[in-house]
Short mmCIF file of C-alpha atoms in Angstrom, two decimals:
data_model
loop_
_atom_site.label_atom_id
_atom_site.label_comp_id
_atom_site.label_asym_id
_atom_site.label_seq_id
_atom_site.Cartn_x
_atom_site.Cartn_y
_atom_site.Cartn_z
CA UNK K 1 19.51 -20.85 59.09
CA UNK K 2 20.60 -20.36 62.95
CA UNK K 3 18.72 -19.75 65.48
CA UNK K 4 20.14 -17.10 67.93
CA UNK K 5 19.63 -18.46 72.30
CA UNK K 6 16.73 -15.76 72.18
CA UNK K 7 14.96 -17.44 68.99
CA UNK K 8 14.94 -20.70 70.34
CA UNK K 9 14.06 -19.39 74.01
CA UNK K 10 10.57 -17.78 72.37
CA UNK K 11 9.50 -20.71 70.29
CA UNK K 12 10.04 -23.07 73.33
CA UNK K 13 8.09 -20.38 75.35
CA UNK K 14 5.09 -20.56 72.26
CA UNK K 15 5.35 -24.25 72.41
CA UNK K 16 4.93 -24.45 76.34
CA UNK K 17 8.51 -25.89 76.51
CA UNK K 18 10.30 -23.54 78.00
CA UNK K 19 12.27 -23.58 80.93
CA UNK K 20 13.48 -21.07 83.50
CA UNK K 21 16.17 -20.04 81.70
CA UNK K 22 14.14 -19.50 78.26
CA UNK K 23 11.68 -17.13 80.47
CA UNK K 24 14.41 -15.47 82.24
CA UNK K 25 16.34 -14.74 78.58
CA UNK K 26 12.72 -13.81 76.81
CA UNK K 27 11.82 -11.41 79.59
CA UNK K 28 14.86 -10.06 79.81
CA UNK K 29 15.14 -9.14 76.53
CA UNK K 30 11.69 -7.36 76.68
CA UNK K 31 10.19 -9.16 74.40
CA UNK K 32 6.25 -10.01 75.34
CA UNK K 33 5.65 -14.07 75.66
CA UNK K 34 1.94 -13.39 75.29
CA UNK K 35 1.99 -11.84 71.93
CA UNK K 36 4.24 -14.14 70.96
CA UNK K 37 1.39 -16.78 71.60
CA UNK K 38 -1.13 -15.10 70.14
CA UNK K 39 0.32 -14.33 67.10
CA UNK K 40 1.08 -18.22 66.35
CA UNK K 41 -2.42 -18.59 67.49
CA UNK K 42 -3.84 -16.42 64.30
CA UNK K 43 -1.51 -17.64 62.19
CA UNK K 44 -2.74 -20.73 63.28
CA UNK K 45 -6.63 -20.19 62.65
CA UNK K 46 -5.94 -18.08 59.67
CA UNK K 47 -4.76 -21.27 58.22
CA UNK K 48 -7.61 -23.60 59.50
CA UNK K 49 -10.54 -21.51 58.47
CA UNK K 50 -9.93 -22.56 54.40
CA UNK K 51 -12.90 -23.84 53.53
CA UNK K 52 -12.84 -27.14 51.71
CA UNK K 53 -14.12 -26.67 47.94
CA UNK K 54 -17.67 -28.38 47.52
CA UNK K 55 -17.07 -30.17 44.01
CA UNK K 56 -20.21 -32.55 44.38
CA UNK K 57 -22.14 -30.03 44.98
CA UNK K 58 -20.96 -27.73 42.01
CA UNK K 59 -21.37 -30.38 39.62
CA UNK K 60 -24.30 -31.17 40.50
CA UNK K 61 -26.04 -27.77 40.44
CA UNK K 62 -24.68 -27.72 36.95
CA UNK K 63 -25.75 -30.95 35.43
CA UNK K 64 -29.41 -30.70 36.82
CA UNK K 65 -31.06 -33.39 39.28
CA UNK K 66 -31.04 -36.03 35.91
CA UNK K 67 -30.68 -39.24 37.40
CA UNK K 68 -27.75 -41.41 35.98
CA UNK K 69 -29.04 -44.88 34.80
CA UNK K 70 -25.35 -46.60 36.74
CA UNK K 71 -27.10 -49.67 37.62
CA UNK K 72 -28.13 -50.34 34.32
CA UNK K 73 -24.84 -49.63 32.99
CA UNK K 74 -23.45 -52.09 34.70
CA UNK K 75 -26.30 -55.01 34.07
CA UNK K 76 -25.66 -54.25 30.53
CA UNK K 77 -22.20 -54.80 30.58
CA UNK K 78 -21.36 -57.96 28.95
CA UNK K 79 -19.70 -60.25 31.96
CA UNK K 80 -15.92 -61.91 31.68
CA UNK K 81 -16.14 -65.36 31.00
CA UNK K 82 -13.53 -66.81 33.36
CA UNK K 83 -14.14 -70.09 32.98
CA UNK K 84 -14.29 -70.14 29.12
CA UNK K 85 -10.91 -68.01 29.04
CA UNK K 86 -9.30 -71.03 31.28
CA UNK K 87 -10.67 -73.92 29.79
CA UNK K 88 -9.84 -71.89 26.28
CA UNK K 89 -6.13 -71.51 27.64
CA UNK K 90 -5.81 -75.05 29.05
CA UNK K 91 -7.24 -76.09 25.59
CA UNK K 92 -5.16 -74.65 23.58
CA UNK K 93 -8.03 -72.54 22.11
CA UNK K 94 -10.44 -75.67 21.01
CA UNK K 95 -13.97 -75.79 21.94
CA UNK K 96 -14.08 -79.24 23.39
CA UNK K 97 -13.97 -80.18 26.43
CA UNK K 98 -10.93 -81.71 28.50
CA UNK K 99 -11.60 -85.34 28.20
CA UNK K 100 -10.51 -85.69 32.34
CA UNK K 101 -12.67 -88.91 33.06
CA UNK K 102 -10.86 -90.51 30.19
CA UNK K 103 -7.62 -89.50 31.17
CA UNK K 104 -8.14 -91.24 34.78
CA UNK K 105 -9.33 -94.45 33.81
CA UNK K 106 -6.86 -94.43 30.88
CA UNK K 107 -3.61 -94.00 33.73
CA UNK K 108 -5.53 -96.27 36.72
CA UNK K 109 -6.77 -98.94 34.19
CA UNK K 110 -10.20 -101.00 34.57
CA UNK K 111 -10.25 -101.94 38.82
CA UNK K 112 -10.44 -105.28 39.55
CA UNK K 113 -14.15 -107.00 40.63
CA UNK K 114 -14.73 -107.40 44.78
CA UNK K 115 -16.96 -109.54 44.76
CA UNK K 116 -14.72 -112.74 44.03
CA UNK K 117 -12.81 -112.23 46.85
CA UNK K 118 -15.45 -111.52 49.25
CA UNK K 119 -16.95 -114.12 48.18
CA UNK K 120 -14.35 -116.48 48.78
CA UNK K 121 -13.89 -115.16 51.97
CA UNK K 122 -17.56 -115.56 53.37
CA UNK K 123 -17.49 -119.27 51.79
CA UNK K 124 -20.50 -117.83 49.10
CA UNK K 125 -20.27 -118.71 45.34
CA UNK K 126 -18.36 -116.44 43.30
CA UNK K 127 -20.59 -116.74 40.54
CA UNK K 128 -23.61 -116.15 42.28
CA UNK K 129 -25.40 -113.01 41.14
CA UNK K 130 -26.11 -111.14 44.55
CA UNK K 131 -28.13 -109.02 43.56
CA UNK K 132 -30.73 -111.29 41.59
CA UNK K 133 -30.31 -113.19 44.85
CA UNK K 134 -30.99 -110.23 47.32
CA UNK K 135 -34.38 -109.50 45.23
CA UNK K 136 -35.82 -113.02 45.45
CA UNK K 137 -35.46 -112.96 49.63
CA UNK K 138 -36.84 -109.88 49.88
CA UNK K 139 -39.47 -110.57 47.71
CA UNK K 140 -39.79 -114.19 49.72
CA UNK K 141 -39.64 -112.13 52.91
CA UNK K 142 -42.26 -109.44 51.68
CA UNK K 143 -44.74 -111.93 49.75
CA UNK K 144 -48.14 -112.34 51.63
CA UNK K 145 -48.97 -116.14 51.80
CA UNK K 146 -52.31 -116.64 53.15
CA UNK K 147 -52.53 -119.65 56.08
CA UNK K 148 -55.11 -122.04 55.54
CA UNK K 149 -55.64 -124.66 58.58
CA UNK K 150 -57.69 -127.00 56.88
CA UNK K 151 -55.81 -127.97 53.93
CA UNK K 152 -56.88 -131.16 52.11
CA UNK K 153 -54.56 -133.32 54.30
CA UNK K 154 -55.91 -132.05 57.17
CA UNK K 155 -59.46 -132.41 56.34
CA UNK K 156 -58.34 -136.40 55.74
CA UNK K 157 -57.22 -135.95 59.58
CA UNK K 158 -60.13 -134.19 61.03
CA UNK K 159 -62.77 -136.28 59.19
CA UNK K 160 -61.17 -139.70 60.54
CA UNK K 161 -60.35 -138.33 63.86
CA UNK K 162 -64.35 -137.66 63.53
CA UNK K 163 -65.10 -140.79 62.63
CA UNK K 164 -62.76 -142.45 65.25
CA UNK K 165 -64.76 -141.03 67.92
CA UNK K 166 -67.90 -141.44 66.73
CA UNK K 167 -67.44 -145.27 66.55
CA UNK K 168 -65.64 -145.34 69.93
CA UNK K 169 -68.92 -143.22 71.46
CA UNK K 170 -71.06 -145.49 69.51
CA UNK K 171 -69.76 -148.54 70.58
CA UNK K 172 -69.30 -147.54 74.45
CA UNK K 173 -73.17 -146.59 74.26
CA UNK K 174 -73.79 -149.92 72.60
CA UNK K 175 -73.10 -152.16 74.74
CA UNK K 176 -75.02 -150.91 77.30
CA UNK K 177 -77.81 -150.76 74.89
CA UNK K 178 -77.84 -154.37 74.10
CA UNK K 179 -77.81 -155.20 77.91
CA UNK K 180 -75.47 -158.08 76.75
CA UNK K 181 -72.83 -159.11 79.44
CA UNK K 182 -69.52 -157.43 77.80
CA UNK K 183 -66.52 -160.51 77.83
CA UNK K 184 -64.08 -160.58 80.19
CA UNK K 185 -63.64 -156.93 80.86
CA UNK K 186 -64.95 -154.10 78.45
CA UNK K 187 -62.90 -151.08 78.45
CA UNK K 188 -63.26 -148.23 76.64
CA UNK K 189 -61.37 -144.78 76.08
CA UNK K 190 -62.80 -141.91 74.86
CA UNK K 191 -61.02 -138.33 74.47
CA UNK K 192 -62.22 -135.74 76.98
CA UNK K 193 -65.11 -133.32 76.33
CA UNK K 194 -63.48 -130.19 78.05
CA UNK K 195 -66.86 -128.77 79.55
CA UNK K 196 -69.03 -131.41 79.74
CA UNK K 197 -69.77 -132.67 83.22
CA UNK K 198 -67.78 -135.33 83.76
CA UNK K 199 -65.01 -136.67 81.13
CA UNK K 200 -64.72 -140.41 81.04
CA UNK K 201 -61.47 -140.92 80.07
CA UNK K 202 -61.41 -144.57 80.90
CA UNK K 203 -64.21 -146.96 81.82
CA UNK K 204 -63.84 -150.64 82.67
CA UNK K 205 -66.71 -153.07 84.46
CA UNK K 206 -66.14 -156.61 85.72
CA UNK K 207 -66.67 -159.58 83.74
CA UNK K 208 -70.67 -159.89 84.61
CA UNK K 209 -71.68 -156.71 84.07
CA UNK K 210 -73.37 -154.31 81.36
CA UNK K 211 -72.70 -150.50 81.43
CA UNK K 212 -74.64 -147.52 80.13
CA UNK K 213 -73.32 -144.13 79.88
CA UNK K 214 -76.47 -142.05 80.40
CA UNK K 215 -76.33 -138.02 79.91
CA UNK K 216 -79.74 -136.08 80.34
CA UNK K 217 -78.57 -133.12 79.37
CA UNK K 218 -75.87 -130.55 79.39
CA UNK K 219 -76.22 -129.72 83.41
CA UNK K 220 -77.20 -132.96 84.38
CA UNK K 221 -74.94 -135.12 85.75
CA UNK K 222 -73.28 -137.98 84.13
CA UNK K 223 -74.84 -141.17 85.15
CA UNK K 224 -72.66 -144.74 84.77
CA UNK K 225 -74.69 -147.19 84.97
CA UNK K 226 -73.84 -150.74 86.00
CA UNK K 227 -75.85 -153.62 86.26
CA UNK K 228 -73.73 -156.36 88.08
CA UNK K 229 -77.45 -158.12 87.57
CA UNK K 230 -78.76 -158.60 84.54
CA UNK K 231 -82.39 -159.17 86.10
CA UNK K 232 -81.55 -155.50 88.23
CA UNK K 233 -80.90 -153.48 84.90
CA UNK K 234 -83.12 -151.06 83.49
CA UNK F 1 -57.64 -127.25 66.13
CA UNK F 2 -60.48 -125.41 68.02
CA UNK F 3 -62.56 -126.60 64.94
CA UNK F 4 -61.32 -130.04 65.41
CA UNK F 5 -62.35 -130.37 68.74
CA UNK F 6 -66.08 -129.06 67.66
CA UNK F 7 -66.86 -131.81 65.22
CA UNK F 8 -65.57 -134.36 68.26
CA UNK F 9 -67.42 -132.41 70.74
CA UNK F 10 -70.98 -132.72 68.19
CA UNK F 11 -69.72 -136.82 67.08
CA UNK F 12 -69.49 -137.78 70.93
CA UNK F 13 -72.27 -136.26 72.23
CA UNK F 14 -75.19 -135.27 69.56
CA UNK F 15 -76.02 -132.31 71.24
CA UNK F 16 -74.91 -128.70 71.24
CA UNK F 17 -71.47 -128.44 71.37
CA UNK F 18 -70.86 -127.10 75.02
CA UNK F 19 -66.97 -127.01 74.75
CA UNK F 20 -65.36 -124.18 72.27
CA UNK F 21 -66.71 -121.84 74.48
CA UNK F 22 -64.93 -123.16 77.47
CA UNK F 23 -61.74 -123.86 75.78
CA UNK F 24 -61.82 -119.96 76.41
CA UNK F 25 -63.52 -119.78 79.34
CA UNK F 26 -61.12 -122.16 80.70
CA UNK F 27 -58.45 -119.77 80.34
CA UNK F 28 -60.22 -117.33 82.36
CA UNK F 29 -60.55 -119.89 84.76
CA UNK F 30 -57.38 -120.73 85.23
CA UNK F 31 -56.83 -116.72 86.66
CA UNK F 32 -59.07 -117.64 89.61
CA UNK F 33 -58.50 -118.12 93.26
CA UNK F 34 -55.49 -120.53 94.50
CA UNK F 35 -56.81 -124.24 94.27
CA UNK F 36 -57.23 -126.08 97.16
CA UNK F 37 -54.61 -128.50 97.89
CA UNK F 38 -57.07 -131.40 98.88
CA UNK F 39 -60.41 -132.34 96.93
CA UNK F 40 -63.26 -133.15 99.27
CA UNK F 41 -64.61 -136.06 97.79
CA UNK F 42 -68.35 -137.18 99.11
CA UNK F 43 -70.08 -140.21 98.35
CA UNK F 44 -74.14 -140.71 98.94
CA UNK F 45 -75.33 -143.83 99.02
CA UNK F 46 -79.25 -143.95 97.70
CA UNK F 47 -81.57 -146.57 97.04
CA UNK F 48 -83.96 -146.19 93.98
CA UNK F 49 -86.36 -148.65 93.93
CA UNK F 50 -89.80 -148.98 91.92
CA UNK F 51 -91.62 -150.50 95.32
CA UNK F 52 -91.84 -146.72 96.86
CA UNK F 53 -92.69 -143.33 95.72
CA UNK F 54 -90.95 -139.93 96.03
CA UNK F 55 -87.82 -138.85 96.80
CA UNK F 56 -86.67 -138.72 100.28
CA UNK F 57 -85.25 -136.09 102.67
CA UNK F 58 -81.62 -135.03 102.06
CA UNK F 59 -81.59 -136.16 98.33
CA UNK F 60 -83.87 -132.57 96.91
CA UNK F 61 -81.08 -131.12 95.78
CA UNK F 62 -80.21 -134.02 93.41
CA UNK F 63 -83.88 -135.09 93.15
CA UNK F 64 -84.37 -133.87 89.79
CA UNK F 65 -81.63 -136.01 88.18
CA UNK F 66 -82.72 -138.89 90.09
CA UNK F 67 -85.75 -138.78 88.11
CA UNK F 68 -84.79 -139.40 85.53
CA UNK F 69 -83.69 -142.66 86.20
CA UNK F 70 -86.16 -145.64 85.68
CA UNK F 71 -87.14 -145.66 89.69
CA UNK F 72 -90.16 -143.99 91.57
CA UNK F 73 -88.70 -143.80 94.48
CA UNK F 74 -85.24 -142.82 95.76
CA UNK F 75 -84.10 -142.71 99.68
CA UNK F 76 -80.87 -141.74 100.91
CA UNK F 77 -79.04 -144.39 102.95
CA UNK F 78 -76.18 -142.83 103.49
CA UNK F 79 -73.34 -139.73 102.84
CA UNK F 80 -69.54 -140.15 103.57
CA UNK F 81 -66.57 -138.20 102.57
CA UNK F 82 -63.10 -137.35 102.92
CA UNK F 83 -60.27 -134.78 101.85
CA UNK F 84 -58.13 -136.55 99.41
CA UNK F 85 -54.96 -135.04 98.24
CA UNK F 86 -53.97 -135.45 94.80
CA UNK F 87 -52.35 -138.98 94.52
CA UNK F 88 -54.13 -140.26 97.29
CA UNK F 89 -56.99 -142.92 97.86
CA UNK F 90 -60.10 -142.99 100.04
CA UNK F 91 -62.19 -146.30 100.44
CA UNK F 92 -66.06 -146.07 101.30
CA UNK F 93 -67.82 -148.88 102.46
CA UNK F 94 -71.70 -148.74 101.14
CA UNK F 95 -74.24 -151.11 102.05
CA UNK F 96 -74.59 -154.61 100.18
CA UNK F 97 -70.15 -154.87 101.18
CA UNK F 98 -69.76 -153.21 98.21
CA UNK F 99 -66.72 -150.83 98.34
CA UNK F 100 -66.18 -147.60 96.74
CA UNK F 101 -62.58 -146.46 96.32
CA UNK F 102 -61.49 -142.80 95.28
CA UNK F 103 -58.26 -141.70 94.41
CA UNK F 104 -57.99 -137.93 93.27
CA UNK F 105 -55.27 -138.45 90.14
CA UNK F 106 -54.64 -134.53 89.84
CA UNK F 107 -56.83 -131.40 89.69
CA UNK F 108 -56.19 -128.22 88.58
CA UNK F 109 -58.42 -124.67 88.53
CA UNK F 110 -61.15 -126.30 86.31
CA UNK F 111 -61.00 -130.00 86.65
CA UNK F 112 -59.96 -132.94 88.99
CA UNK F 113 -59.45 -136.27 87.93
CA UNK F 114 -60.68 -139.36 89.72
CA UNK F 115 -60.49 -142.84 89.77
CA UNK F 116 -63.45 -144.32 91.04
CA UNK F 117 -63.50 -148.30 91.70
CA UNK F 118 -66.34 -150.35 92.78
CA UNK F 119 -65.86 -153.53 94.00
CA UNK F 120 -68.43 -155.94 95.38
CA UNK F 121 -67.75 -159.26 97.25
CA UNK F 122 -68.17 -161.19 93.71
CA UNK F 123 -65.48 -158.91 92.32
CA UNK F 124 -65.16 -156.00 90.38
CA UNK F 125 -67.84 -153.72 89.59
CA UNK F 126 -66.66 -150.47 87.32
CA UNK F 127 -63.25 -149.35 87.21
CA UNK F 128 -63.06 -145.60 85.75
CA UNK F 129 -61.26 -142.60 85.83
CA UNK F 130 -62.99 -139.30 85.16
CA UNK F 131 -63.06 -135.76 85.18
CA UNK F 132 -65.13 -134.17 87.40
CA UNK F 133 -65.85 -130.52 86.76
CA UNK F 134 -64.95 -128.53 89.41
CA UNK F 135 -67.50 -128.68 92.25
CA UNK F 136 -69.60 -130.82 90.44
CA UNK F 137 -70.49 -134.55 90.63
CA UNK F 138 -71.38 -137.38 88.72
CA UNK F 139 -73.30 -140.70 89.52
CA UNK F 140 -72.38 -144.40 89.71
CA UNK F 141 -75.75 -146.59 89.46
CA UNK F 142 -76.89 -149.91 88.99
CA UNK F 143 -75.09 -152.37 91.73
CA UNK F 144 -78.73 -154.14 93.09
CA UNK F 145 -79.61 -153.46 96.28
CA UNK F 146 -82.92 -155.16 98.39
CA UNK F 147 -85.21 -155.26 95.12
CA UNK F 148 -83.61 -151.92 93.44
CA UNK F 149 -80.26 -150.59 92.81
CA UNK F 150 -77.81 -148.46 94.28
CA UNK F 151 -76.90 -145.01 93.36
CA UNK F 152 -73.65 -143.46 93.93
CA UNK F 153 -74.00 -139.54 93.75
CA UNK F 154 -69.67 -138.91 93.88
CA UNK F 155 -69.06 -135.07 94.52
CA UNK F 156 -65.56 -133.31 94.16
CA UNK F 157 -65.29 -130.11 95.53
CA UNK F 158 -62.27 -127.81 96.58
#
C-alpha cells in the first residue's frame, strides 16, 4: 500500500510532525486538520475503554466463599528426599552408608606419632608418658599441704635453745648469788630480750669482783651490780 | 620463731613475757620520727649508804628504784653528760678516781647500744655492752665509796 504526499502530510499533521509544507498541502487540499485529530482521538478511546474481564471475581461468586484448605495441602505433601536420592545414586542403590572415613585413612595410612620427635628436640624422654606426667604436677601444684613450724626437729631445737638460756641466765645470776670472787674475769653472754629495759649482751668484771644482775620489775631499771669489795656487797 | 623467742623471753627472765608484743610494736616504732644522729649519754653519780636516811634532792625521779636497793639513804654527788655519736667514746671521771667510759656502738629507732667500762685505780671494774631502750637508763652499782657504794644511774636519750 502507497501512501499518496497528501496521506502522509495528514498523519504527520495527527502525529504533531508535520511541517510547513504538510500544513500548506493539507490545507490546501481542504481537508480539516482538526477532525482529522479528533477522529484518531475516538478511535483512540474507543479502544481504551475495554474493560478488562474480572475472572477472580466470577469464579469466586460461583464457587461460594468455601475456604480452600492450600496450606494443608501442601504440609501433607510427602517431601523429596534429596539427600536419600544422592546418597541412593552415589550408592548404587544400597542402603549403607559411604564408608568415607575408611576410605581416607585407607589412602593416607596410620600418621606417624609427634611426640618422639618433639621430644627429642626439647631434650625430654621419648618414652615418657606426658600426660600421666602433666596430671601428677598439677595435682603437686594444686595439693594443699598444711605448714607446721614446730615439727619434731624443731621442737629438739626450741627446747635446747630453752635450755641453753636458761643455764646461761642461771649461771650469770649465780655467781652473784654466791658473792664468790668470779676467776680471772667472768664473762657472760646472754641473747637480747627485745623489750626489756636494758639487754646485756655482754658482761665482764675484773678479777676481784662479784656481779649481780638485779631486775625489780618490768619498768624498773636494770641494776648491775658490782662489788669490787667483798666487805661493800650487799 | 616468734614462739621461740617467748619460751627464751619466760627461761631468762621468770616473769611475764614483755617481748612478743614489742617484736610488733617495734615495727611500728621503727615508722617514727628521724633518729637523732648523737645519743646524749648522762651519768649520775650517787652515794647510797646505810649511815643516812632518805633520798636526796635531784635523785626523786629515780628515787623509787633506788629503794630498792639495800641502802637507806641515797645522795646525789654528781650528773655529767655528753653527745656521743655512734662509734664514739666519752670518759667520766666519778669520785673515788674511778672512771666511767661510754661508747655508743649503734642505735637505731628503738634501741642504742652501749659499752659501758668502769675502771678504778686497782683495775677493771665491769666491762659491758648493753642495750638501752630508747630514752631509758639503766644502773651500774656497787664500786664502795666512804662507807657505801656508788651508783651509776647511765641515761641514753636522743
Amino acid at each position: 500500500m502507497n501512501l499518496t504526499p497528501l496521506e502522509l502530510s495528514r498523519l504527520k499533521a495527527e502525529d504533531g510532525l508535520a511541517s510547513s509544507e504538510d500544513i500548506d498541502r493539507v490545507d490546501q487540499a481542504g481537508i480539516d486538520r482538526e477532525a482529522d485529530g479528533l477522529l484518531r482521538a475516538s478511535i483512540k478511546a474507543a479502544l481504551r475503554s475495554n474493560p478488562p474481564l474480572e475472572v477472580a471475581d466470577g469464579v469466586m461468586r460461583r464457587i461460594g466463599s468455601v475456604p480452600l484448605p492450600l496450606g494443608d495441602a501442601i504440609r501433607q505433601e510427602p517431601h523429596t528426599t534429596v539427600a536419600d536420592a544422592v546418597m541412593a545414586s552415589l550408592g548404587g542403590g544400597q542402603a549403607s552408608p559411604i564408608p568415607v572415613r575408611q576410605a581416607l585413612t585407607g589412602e593416607a595410612g596410620i600418621p606417624d606419632a609427634l611426640w618422639p620427635s618433639i621430644a627429642a628436640a626439647v631434650g625430654a624422654d621419648p618414652g615418657m608418658h606426658i600426660g600421666k606426667r602433666l596430671r601428677s604436677e598439677v595435682e603437686q601444684e594444686s595439693a594443699f599441704r598444711a605448714q607446721v613450724w614446730l615439727t619434731p626437729r624443731r621442737r629438739w631445737a626450741v627446747g635446747g635453745a630453752a635450755l641453753a638460756c636458761a643455764a646461761a641466765a642461771a649461771f650469770l645470776i649465780g655467781v652473784g648469788i654466791t658473792n664468790t670472787p668470779v676467776g680471772p674475769a667472768a664473762s657472760a653472754a646472754i641473747s637480747p630480750i627485745l623489750d626489756a629495759p636494758v639487754d646485756i649482751e655482754e658482761l665482764e668484771v675484773g678479777m676481784s669482783s662479784s656481779v649481780q644482775v638485779l631486775q625489780f620489775g618490768n619498768d624498773a631499771p636494770t641494776i648491775i651490780f658490782v662489788s669490787d669489795d667483798l666487805e661493800g656487797a650487799q | 620463731m616468734r614462739v621461740t623467742r617467748w619460751i627464751l623471753a619466760l627461761a631468762m627472765t621468770g616473769s611475764a613475757p614483755v617481748f612478743a608484743s614489742s617484736l610488733d610494736g617495734a615495727l611500728v616504732v621503727e615508722k617514727r620520727a628521724d633518729v637523732a644522729s648523737e645519743v646524749k649519754v648522762r651519768v649520775w653519780t650517787v652515794h647510797a649508804t646505810n649511815r643516812s636516811k632518805g633520798v636526796g634532792d635531784g635523785l626523786e625521779r629515780i628515787a623509787k628504784h633506788l629503794k630498792n636497793l639495800n641502802y637507806t639513804g641515797f645522795s646525789l654527788l654528781s650528773k655529767d653528760g655528753a653527745a656521743i655519736p655512734p662509734k664514739a667514746s666519752r670518759k667520766f671521771t666519778v669520785v673515788g678516781d674511778k672512771a666511767v667510759k661510754v661508747t655508743v656502738l649503734d642505735r637505731n629507732e628503738t634501741r642504742a647500744r652501749v659499752r659501758v667500762q668502769v675502771t678504778s685505780p686497782k683495775g677493771k671494774l665491769l666491762d659491758t655492752t648493753v642495750s638501752i631502750r630508747r630514752n631509758g637508763f639503766f644502773m651500774v652499782a656497787g664500786p664502795a665509796h666512804d662507807q657505801g657504794v656508788l651508783v651509776l644511774p647511765i641515761f641514753a636519750r636522743y
